[in-house]
Tab-separated table of C-alpha atoms in Angstrom:
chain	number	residue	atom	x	y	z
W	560	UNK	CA	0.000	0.000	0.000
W	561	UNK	CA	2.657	2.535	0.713
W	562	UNK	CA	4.502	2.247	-2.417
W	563	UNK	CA	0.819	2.333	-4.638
W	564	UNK	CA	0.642	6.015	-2.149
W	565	UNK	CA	4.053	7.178	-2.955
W	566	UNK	CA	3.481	5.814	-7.141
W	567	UNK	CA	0.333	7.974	-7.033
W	568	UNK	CA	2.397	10.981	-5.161
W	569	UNK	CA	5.171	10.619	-8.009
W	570	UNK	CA	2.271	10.573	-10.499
W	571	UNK	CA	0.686	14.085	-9.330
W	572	UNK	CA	3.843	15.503	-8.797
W	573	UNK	CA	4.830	14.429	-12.399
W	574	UNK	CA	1.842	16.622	-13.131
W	575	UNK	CA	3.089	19.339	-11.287
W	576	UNK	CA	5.837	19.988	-12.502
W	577	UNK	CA	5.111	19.331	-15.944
W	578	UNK	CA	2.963	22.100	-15.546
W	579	UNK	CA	5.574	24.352	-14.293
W	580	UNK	CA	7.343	23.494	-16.942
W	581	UNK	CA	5.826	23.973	-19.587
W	582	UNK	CA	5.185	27.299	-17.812
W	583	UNK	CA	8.313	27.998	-17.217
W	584	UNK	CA	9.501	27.156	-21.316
W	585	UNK	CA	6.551	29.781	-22.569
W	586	UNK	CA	8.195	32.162	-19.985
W	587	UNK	CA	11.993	32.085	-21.300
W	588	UNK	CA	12.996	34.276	-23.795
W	589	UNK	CA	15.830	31.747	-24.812
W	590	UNK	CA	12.794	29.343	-25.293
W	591	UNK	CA	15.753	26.179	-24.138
W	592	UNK	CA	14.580	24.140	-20.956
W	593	UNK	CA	17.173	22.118	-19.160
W	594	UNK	CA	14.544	19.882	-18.417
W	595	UNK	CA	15.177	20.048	-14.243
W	596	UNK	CA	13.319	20.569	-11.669
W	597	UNK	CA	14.281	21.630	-8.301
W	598	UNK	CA	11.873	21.044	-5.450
W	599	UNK	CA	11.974	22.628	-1.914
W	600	UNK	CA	11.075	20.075	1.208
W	601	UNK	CA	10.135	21.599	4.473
W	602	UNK	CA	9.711	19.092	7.411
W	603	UNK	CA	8.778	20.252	10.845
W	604	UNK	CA	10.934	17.936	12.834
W	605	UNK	CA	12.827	14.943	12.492
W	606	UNK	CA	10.334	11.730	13.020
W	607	UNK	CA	9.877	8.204	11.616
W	608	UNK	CA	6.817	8.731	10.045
W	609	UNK	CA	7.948	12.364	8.713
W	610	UNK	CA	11.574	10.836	7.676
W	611	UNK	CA	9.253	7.987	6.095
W	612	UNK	CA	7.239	10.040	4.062
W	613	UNK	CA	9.896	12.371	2.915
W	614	UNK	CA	12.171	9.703	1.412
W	615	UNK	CA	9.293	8.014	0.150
W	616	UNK	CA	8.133	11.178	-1.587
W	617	UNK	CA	11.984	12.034	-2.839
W	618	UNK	CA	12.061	8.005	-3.415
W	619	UNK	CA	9.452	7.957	-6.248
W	620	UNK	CA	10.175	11.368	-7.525
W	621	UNK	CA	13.856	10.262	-8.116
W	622	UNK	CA	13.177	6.730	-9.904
W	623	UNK	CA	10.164	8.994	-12.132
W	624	UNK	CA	12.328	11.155	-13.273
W	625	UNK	CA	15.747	10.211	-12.718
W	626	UNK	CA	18.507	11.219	-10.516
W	627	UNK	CA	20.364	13.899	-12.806
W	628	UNK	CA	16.907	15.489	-13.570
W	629	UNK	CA	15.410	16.556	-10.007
W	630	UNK	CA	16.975	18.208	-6.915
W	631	UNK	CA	15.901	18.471	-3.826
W	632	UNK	CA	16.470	21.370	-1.095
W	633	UNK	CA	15.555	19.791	2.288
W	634	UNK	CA	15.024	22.046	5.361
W	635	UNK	CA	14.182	21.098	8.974
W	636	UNK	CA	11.807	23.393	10.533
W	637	UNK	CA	13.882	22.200	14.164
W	638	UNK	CA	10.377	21.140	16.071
W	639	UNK	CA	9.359	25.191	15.733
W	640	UNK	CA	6.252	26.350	13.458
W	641	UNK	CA	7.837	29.914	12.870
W	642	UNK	CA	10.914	28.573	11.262
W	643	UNK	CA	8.718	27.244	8.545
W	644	UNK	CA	8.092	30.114	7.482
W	645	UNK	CA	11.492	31.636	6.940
W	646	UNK	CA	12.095	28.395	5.142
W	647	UNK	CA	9.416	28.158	2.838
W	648	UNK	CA	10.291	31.973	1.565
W	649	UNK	CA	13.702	30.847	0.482
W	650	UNK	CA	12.133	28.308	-1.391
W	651	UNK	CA	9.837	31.152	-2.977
W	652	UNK	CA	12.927	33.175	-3.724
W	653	UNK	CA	14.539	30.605	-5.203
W	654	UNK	CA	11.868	29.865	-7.645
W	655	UNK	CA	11.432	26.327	-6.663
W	656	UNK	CA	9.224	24.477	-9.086
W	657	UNK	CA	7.527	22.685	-6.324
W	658	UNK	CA	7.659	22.784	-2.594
W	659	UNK	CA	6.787	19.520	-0.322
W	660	UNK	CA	5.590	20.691	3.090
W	661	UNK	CA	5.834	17.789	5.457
W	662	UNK	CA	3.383	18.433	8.247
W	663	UNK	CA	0.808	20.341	9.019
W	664	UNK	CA	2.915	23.590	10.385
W	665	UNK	CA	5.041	23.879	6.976
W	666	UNK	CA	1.499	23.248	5.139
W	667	UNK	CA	0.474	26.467	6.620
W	668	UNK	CA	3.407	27.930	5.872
W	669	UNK	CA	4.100	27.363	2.104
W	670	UNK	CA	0.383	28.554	1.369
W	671	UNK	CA	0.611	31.486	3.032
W	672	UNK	CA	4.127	32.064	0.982
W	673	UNK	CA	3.108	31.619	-2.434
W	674	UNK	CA	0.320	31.122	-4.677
W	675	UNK	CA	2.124	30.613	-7.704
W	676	UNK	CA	4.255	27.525	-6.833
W	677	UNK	CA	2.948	24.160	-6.552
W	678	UNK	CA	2.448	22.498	-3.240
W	679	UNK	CA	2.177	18.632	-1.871
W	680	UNK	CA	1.351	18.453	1.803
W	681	UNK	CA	1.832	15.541	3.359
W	682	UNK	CA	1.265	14.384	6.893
W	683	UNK	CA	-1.624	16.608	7.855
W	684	UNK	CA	-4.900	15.060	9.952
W	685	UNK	CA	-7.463	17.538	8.314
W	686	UNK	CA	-6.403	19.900	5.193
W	687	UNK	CA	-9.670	22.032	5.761
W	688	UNK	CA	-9.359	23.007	9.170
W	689	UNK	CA	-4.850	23.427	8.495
W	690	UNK	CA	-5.934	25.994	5.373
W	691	UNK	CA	-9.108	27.480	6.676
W	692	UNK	CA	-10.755	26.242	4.003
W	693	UNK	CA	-14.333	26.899	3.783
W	694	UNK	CA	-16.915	23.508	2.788
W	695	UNK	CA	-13.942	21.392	2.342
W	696	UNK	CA	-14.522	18.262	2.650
């Protein structure tokens, strides 16, 4: 079951970044993608089931795409929502093409960042109530 979860993760974030990609290629002015993607990981704190879900996630990425095409910039928030935040901004100022927030803390954080990068939470009980999302259900 947990690698059919992480295929179907690899999948959508396939998706993604196709997306951003294709984006990104009507954007240049050269009109040449390198064809690599570069995606930002904030985890709250060092756990198991965070650690887990993280290499899972970088796991199936890796194999989908391949090791020379996708790097990954992987921040510990340190056990302390504020330093989410802080990290998730880099991530926006580096023009990540997508950011993975691992919990529900660095969730929070990478939507209030940006709305213009993709994001993959992971690790969060109840998405509505961590976004303030109206009639989500």
């Amino acid at each position: 079951m947990k690698k059919l979860l992480a295929l179907a993760l690899a999948v959508l974030m396939l998706l993604s970044l196709t997306a951003c990609q294709t984006t990104q290629t009507n954007e240049q002015t050269d009109g040449e993608a390198d064809g690599k993607y570069v995606v930002g990981i904030c985890q709250l704190v060092p756990h198991d089931a965070l650690d887990a879900a993280t290499k899972g996630f970088t796991d199936a990425l890796t194999e989908a795409l391949g090791e020379d095409k996708v790097t990954f910039l992987t921040e510990m928030g340190g056990g302390d929502t504020a330093t989410c935040s802080p990290i998730v901004s880099d991530f926006v100022a580096k023009e990540v093409d997508l950011i993975m927030a691992n919990a529900t803390p660095a969730l929070q954080a990478a939507q209030a960042a940006t709305d213009t990068i993709p994001i993959l939470g992971t690790s969060v009980t109840e998405y509505g109530v961590a976004l303030d999302l109206q009639d989500f259900s």
